[in-house]
Amino acid sequence: GAGVSQSPRYKVAKRGQDVALRCDPISGHVSLFWYQQALGQGPEFLTYFQNEAQLDKSGLPSDRFFAERPEGSVSTLKIQRTQQEDSAVYLCASSLGIRGDTGELFFGEGSRLTVL
Amino acid sequence: AQSVTQLGSHVSVSEGALVLLRCNYSSSVPPYLFWYVQYPNQGLQLLLKYTSAATLVKGINGFEAEFKKSETSFHLTKPSAHMSDAAEYFCAVSPYEKLTFGTGTRLTIIP
């Protein structure tokens, strides 16, 4: 596709449910990022992939959060046993990832998760 | 470690007036600096970026920003505000691809 595509755009979950959020990056983009944006805040880094390798997961807030990109393209962010504090917009971004690239990220529209 | 501070969570300007959104950075290495804009219910869109070339950077929609190392600042300006500029603006810093964002400034344009 022409841009980064995320689904679902909106997800309402009951506390304790598991959710899965999908990101389809721009074709050919090597790098993929997940960010969490709480209401009224800036995006906070969660995790980073280069192709299928997860190179940095330092931002994942707990072991309930898990991300994968098995074939180096589509990525899924999974949140187990959701809690109310997980309510946020989850942004996916991709970039060319070429060595020396100055790091322009292309963002999707986000998946808004509301945990009741 | 890198960080950015955006001064003013809300800024209101009249249509046609100067827009000035402030960003100060902290970085242990020469930074790359970015401004992104976010319209309601949309993802972030790159306005402009500084990558150690010219200190005055021009971006889309008439915006520009000046990198001032002595002040550790990267303020965003536009000479004449337009109603379509109403949005949330984020400053970000990175040594390479992993961006660290500020908390954002919501820009309101007064007709």
mmCIF file of C-alpha atoms in Angstrom:
data_model
loop_
_atom_site.group_PDB
_atom_site.id
_atom_site.type_symbol
_atom_site.label_atom_id
_atom_site.label_comp_id
_atom_site.label_asym_id
_atom_site.label_seq_id
_atom_site.Cartn_x
_atom_site.Cartn_y
_atom_site.Cartn_z
ATOM 1 C CA GLY A 1 0.000 0.000 0.000
ATOM 2 C CA ALA A 2 0.917 3.627 -0.236
ATOM 3 C CA GLY A 3 1.164 4.196 3.496
ATOM 4 C CA VAL A 4 1.385 2.442 6.833
ATOM 5 C CA SER A 5 -1.850 0.635 7.553
ATOM 6 C CA GLN A 6 -3.046 -0.252 11.047
ATOM 7 C CA SER A 7 -5.993 -2.325 12.190
ATOM 8 C CA PRO A 8 -8.270 -2.190 13.959
ATOM 9 C CA ARG A 9 -8.592 1.579 14.147
ATOM 10 C CA TYR A 10 -10.652 1.282 17.309
ATOM 11 C CA LYS A 11 -10.761 -1.523 19.852
ATOM 12 C CA VAL A 12 -12.745 -1.743 23.054
ATOM 13 C CA ALA A 13 -11.703 -4.518 25.410
ATOM 14 C CA LYS A 14 -12.863 -5.614 28.803
ATOM 15 C CA ARG A 15 -10.213 -5.672 31.479
ATOM 16 C CA GLY A 16 -8.419 -8.993 31.354
ATOM 17 C CA GLN A 17 -8.977 -9.653 27.648
ATOM 18 C CA ASP A 18 -6.152 -10.173 25.205
ATOM 19 C CA VAL A 19 -5.872 -7.893 22.174
ATOM 20 C CA ALA A 20 -3.844 -7.973 18.973
ATOM 21 C CA LEU A 21 -3.043 -4.900 16.910
ATOM 22 C CA ARG A 22 -1.766 -5.218 13.365
ATOM 23 C CA CYS A 23 0.603 -3.024 11.392
ATOM 24 C CA ASP A 24 1.285 -3.285 7.667
ATOM 25 C CA PRO A 25 4.297 -1.061 6.873
ATOM 26 C CA ILE A 26 5.229 0.586 3.626
ATOM 27 C CA SER A 27 6.495 -2.033 1.205
ATOM 28 C CA GLY A 28 10.276 -2.344 1.315
ATOM 29 C CA HIS A 29 10.707 -0.551 4.623
ATOM 30 C CA VAL A 30 13.225 -2.375 6.748
ATOM 31 C CA SER A 31 12.599 -0.683 10.083
ATOM 32 C CA LEU A 32 9.352 -0.835 12.043
ATOM 33 C CA PHE A 33 8.510 0.891 15.293
ATOM 34 C CA TRP A 34 5.661 0.737 17.795
ATOM 35 C CA TYR A 35 4.803 3.747 19.937
ATOM 36 C CA GLN A 36 2.190 4.239 22.650
ATOM 37 C CA GLN A 37 0.446 7.600 22.877
ATOM 38 C CA ALA A 38 -1.589 8.255 25.991
ATOM 39 C CA LEU A 39 -4.226 10.977 25.948
ATOM 40 C CA GLY A 40 -2.622 14.412 25.851
ATOM 41 C CA GLN A 41 0.902 13.022 25.681
ATOM 42 C CA GLY A 42 3.568 12.546 23.070
ATOM 43 C CA PRO A 43 4.280 9.133 21.594
ATOM 44 C CA GLU A 44 6.404 6.879 23.799
ATOM 45 C CA PHE A 45 8.699 4.291 22.218
ATOM 46 C CA LEU A 46 7.751 0.663 22.758
ATOM 47 C CA THR A 47 9.818 -1.512 20.436
ATOM 48 C CA TYR A 48 11.802 -1.599 17.183
ATOM 49 C CA PHE A 49 12.362 -4.184 14.458
ATOM 50 C CA GLN A 50 14.876 -4.347 11.692
ATOM 51 C CA ASN A 51 13.410 -6.861 9.271
ATOM 52 C CA GLU A 52 12.269 -9.739 11.498
ATOM 53 C CA ALA A 53 14.768 -9.042 14.270
ATOM 54 C CA GLN A 54 13.492 -7.231 17.339
ATOM 55 C CA LEU A 55 16.484 -5.050 18.155
ATOM 56 C CA ASP A 56 15.047 -2.987 20.988
ATOM 57 C CA LYS A 57 12.132 -3.749 23.265
ATOM 58 C CA SER A 58 13.185 -1.523 26.101
ATOM 59 C CA GLY A 59 9.968 0.496 25.991
ATOM 60 C CA LEU A 60 7.525 -2.362 26.494
ATOM 61 C CA PRO A 61 5.887 -1.530 29.841
ATOM 62 C CA SER A 62 5.452 -5.086 31.104
ATOM 63 C CA ASP A 63 5.706 -8.711 30.109
ATOM 64 C CA ARG A 64 2.045 -8.526 29.086
ATOM 65 C CA PHE A 65 3.194 -6.713 25.956
ATOM 66 C CA PHE A 66 4.631 -8.728 23.113
ATOM 67 C CA ALA A 67 5.465 -7.784 19.518
ATOM 68 C CA GLU A 68 6.475 -9.851 16.534
ATOM 69 C CA ARG A 69 7.334 -9.427 12.871
ATOM 70 C CA PRO A 70 7.957 -12.995 11.738
ATOM 71 C CA GLU A 71 8.526 -12.413 8.032
ATOM 72 C CA GLY A 72 9.991 -8.945 8.219
ATOM 73 C CA SER A 73 6.859 -7.229 6.952
ATOM 74 C CA VAL A 74 3.573 -7.201 8.885
ATOM 75 C CA SER A 75 3.895 -6.771 12.637
ATOM 76 C CA THR A 76 1.534 -7.576 15.480
ATOM 77 C CA LEU A 77 1.506 -5.997 18.919
ATOM 78 C CA LYS A 78 -0.192 -8.238 21.444
ATOM 79 C CA ILE A 79 -1.333 -7.172 24.874
ATOM 80 C CA GLN A 80 -2.339 -9.892 27.289
ATOM 81 C CA ARG A 81 -4.702 -9.473 30.240
ATOM 82 C CA THR A 82 -5.392 -5.837 29.381
ATOM 83 C CA GLN A 83 -5.565 -3.270 32.156
ATOM 84 C CA GLN A 84 -7.194 0.162 32.176
ATOM 85 C CA GLU A 85 -3.788 1.839 32.072
ATOM 86 C CA ASP A 86 -3.222 0.195 28.668
ATOM 87 C CA SER A 87 -5.836 2.512 27.151
ATOM 88 C CA ALA A 88 -4.001 4.583 24.561
ATOM 89 C CA VAL A 89 -3.413 5.020 20.872
ATOM 90 C CA TYR A 90 -0.839 2.582 19.543
ATOM 91 C CA LEU A 91 1.106 4.013 16.624
ATOM 92 C CA CYS A 92 3.111 2.024 14.141
ATOM 93 C CA ALA A 93 5.801 3.630 12.001
ATOM 94 C CA SER A 94 8.176 2.376 9.361
ATOM 95 C CA SER A 95 11.282 3.683 7.663
ATOM 96 C CA LEU A 96 13.717 2.659 4.968
ATOM 97 C CA GLY A 97 16.252 1.700 7.603
ATOM 98 C CA ILE A 98 19.207 2.290 5.316
ATOM 99 C CA ARG A 99 22.496 2.788 7.142
ATOM 100 C CA GLY A 100 23.047 6.523 7.478
ATOM 101 C CA ASP A 101 19.398 7.299 6.918
ATOM 102 C CA THR A 102 18.385 10.376 8.832
ATOM 103 C CA GLY A 103 15.414 8.646 10.267
ATOM 104 C CA GLU A 104 12.208 9.914 8.739
ATOM 105 C CA LEU A 105 9.448 7.747 10.143
ATOM 106 C CA PHE A 106 6.174 7.240 8.311
ATOM 107 C CA PHE A 107 3.310 6.763 10.744
ATOM 108 C CA GLY A 108 0.031 4.933 10.482
ATOM 109 C CA GLU A 109 -3.190 6.434 11.807
ATOM 110 C CA GLY A 110 -2.984 4.387 14.973
ATOM 111 C CA SER A 111 -5.133 1.895 16.824
ATOM 112 C CA ARG A 112 -7.101 3.412 19.678
ATOM 113 C CA LEU A 113 -7.485 0.911 22.517
ATOM 114 C CA THR A 114 -10.015 1.510 25.266
ATOM 115 C CA VAL A 115 -10.005 -0.908 28.189
ATOM 116 C CA LEU A 116 -13.159 -0.897 30.290
ATOM 117 C CA ALA B 1 20.273 9.970 26.435
ATOM 118 C CA GLN B 2 18.199 12.361 24.394
ATOM 119 C CA SER B 3 15.135 14.377 25.358
ATOM 120 C CA VAL B 4 13.096 17.335 24.190
ATOM 121 C CA THR B 5 11.057 19.884 26.098
ATOM 122 C CA GLN B 6 8.213 21.727 24.446
ATOM 123 C CA LEU B 7 7.318 24.957 26.196
ATOM 124 C CA GLY B 8 3.605 25.597 26.182
ATOM 125 C CA SER B 9 1.122 22.769 25.838
ATOM 126 C CA HIS B 10 -1.378 25.132 24.209
ATOM 127 C CA VAL B 11 -0.699 28.075 21.907
ATOM 128 C CA SER B 12 -3.345 30.304 20.339
ATOM 129 C CA VAL B 13 -2.641 32.771 17.550
ATOM 130 C CA SER B 14 -4.833 34.866 15.312
ATOM 131 C CA GLU B 15 -5.163 33.975 11.659
ATOM 132 C CA GLY B 16 -2.391 35.780 9.778
ATOM 133 C CA ALA B 17 -0.187 36.193 12.861
ATOM 134 C CA LEU B 18 3.235 34.691 13.489
ATOM 135 C CA VAL B 19 3.346 31.124 14.785
ATOM 136 C CA LEU B 20 6.149 30.279 17.224
ATOM 137 C CA LEU B 21 6.324 26.843 18.870
ATOM 138 C CA ARG B 22 9.244 26.273 21.202
ATOM 139 C CA CYS B 23 11.420 23.183 21.533
ATOM 140 C CA ASN B 24 14.605 22.696 23.539
ATOM 141 C CA TYR B 25 16.620 19.513 23.328
ATOM 142 C CA SER B 26 19.134 17.615 25.364
ATOM 143 C CA SER B 27 21.500 15.241 23.653
ATOM 144 C CA SER B 28 24.846 13.692 24.451
ATOM 145 C CA VAL B 29 25.668 13.403 20.754
ATOM 146 C CA PRO B 30 25.010 15.690 17.785
ATOM 147 C CA PRO B 31 21.279 15.363 17.360
ATOM 148 C CA TYR B 32 18.911 14.913 14.520
ATOM 149 C CA LEU B 33 15.818 17.010 15.234
ATOM 150 C CA PHE B 34 12.334 16.758 13.828
ATOM 151 C CA TRP B 35 8.969 18.466 13.921
ATOM 152 C CA TYR B 36 5.887 16.352 13.307
ATOM 153 C CA VAL B 37 2.257 17.480 13.007
ATOM 154 C CA GLN B 38 -0.768 15.433 14.041
ATOM 155 C CA TYR B 39 -4.277 16.273 12.872
ATOM 156 C CA PRO B 40 -7.241 14.835 14.804
ATOM 157 C CA ASN B 41 -7.553 11.061 14.496
ATOM 158 C CA GLN B 42 -4.587 10.872 12.159
ATOM 159 C CA GLY B 43 -1.021 9.685 12.397
ATOM 160 C CA LEU B 44 1.998 11.938 12.625
ATOM 161 C CA GLN B 45 3.298 13.664 9.509
ATOM 162 C CA LEU B 46 6.824 14.997 9.144
ATOM 163 C CA LEU B 47 6.995 18.798 8.828
ATOM 164 C CA LEU B 48 10.770 19.184 8.691
ATOM 165 C CA LYS B 49 14.029 17.765 9.977
ATOM 166 C CA TYR B 50 17.507 18.983 10.906
ATOM 167 C CA THR B 51 20.359 16.635 10.075
ATOM 168 C CA SER B 52 23.476 18.790 10.611
ATOM 169 C CA ALA B 53 23.425 20.512 7.250
ATOM 170 C CA ALA B 54 21.909 24.020 7.114
ATOM 171 C CA THR B 55 20.833 25.368 10.491
ATOM 172 C CA LEU B 56 17.713 26.976 9.020
ATOM 173 C CA VAL B 57 15.423 24.235 7.811
ATOM 174 C CA LYS B 58 12.405 24.785 5.622
ATOM 175 C CA GLY B 59 9.528 22.347 5.697
ATOM 176 C CA ILE B 60 6.098 21.823 4.287
ATOM 177 C CA ASN B 61 3.144 24.208 4.574
ATOM 178 C CA GLY B 62 5.375 27.263 5.018
ATOM 179 C CA PHE B 63 6.949 26.150 8.310
ATOM 180 C CA GLU B 64 10.605 26.520 9.145
ATOM 181 C CA ALA B 65 12.859 25.914 12.138
ATOM 182 C CA GLU B 66 16.288 27.111 13.169
ATOM 183 C CA PHE B 67 18.813 24.917 14.968
ATOM 184 C CA LYS B 68 20.684 26.941 17.608
ATOM 185 C CA LYS B 69 23.334 24.855 19.296
ATOM 186 C CA SER B 70 24.257 27.596 21.794
ATOM 187 C CA GLU B 71 20.654 27.676 23.011
ATOM 188 C CA THR B 72 19.953 23.957 22.471
ATOM 189 C CA SER B 73 16.802 25.035 20.693
ATOM 190 C CA PHE B 74 14.896 24.091 17.571
ATOM 191 C CA HIS B 75 11.870 26.407 17.527
ATOM 192 C CA LEU B 76 9.216 26.091 14.814
ATOM 193 C CA THR B 77 7.900 29.217 13.085
ATOM 194 C CA LYS B 78 5.502 30.245 10.366
ATOM 195 C CA PRO B 79 5.134 33.905 9.342
ATOM 196 C CA SER B 80 1.372 33.857 8.824
ATOM 197 C CA ALA B 81 -0.988 31.385 10.471
ATOM 198 C CA HIS B 82 -3.761 29.741 8.504
ATOM 199 C CA MET B 83 -6.854 28.056 9.861
ATOM 200 C CA SER B 84 -5.621 24.750 8.469
ATOM 201 C CA ASP B 85 -2.572 24.919 10.764
ATOM 202 C CA ALA B 86 -4.705 24.020 13.782
ATOM 203 C CA ALA B 87 -3.254 20.720 15.012
ATOM 204 C CA GLU B 88 -0.921 19.132 17.575
ATOM 205 C CA TYR B 89 2.802 19.647 16.962
ATOM 206 C CA PHE B 90 5.539 17.394 18.288
ATOM 207 C CA CYS B 91 9.253 18.019 18.469
ATOM 208 C CA ALA B 92 11.469 14.925 18.426
ATOM 209 C CA VAL B 93 15.160 14.078 18.731
ATOM 210 C CA SER B 94 17.180 11.067 17.683
ATOM 211 C CA PRO B 95 20.767 9.996 17.034
ATOM 212 C CA TYR B 96 19.482 7.769 14.235
ATOM 213 C CA GLU B 97 16.005 6.242 13.760
ATOM 214 C CA LYS B 98 14.621 5.834 17.281
ATOM 215 C CA LEU B 99 12.776 9.069 18.015
ATOM 216 C CA THR B 100 12.119 10.579 21.433
ATOM 217 C CA PHE B 101 9.132 12.922 21.335
ATOM 218 C CA GLY B 102 8.136 15.902 23.384
ATOM 219 C CA THR B 103 4.734 16.166 25.006
ATOM 220 C CA GLY B 104 3.309 18.241 22.185
ATOM 221 C CA THR B 105 1.859 21.713 21.652
ATOM 222 C CA ARG B 106 -1.731 22.137 20.569
ATOM 223 C CA LEU B 107 -2.014 25.067 18.170
ATOM 224 C CA THR B 108 -5.349 26.886 17.945
ATOM 225 C CA ILE B 109 -5.986 29.484 15.260
ATOM 226 C CA ILE B 110 -8.363 32.328 16.118
ATOM 227 C CA PRO B 111 -10.389 33.587 13.144
#
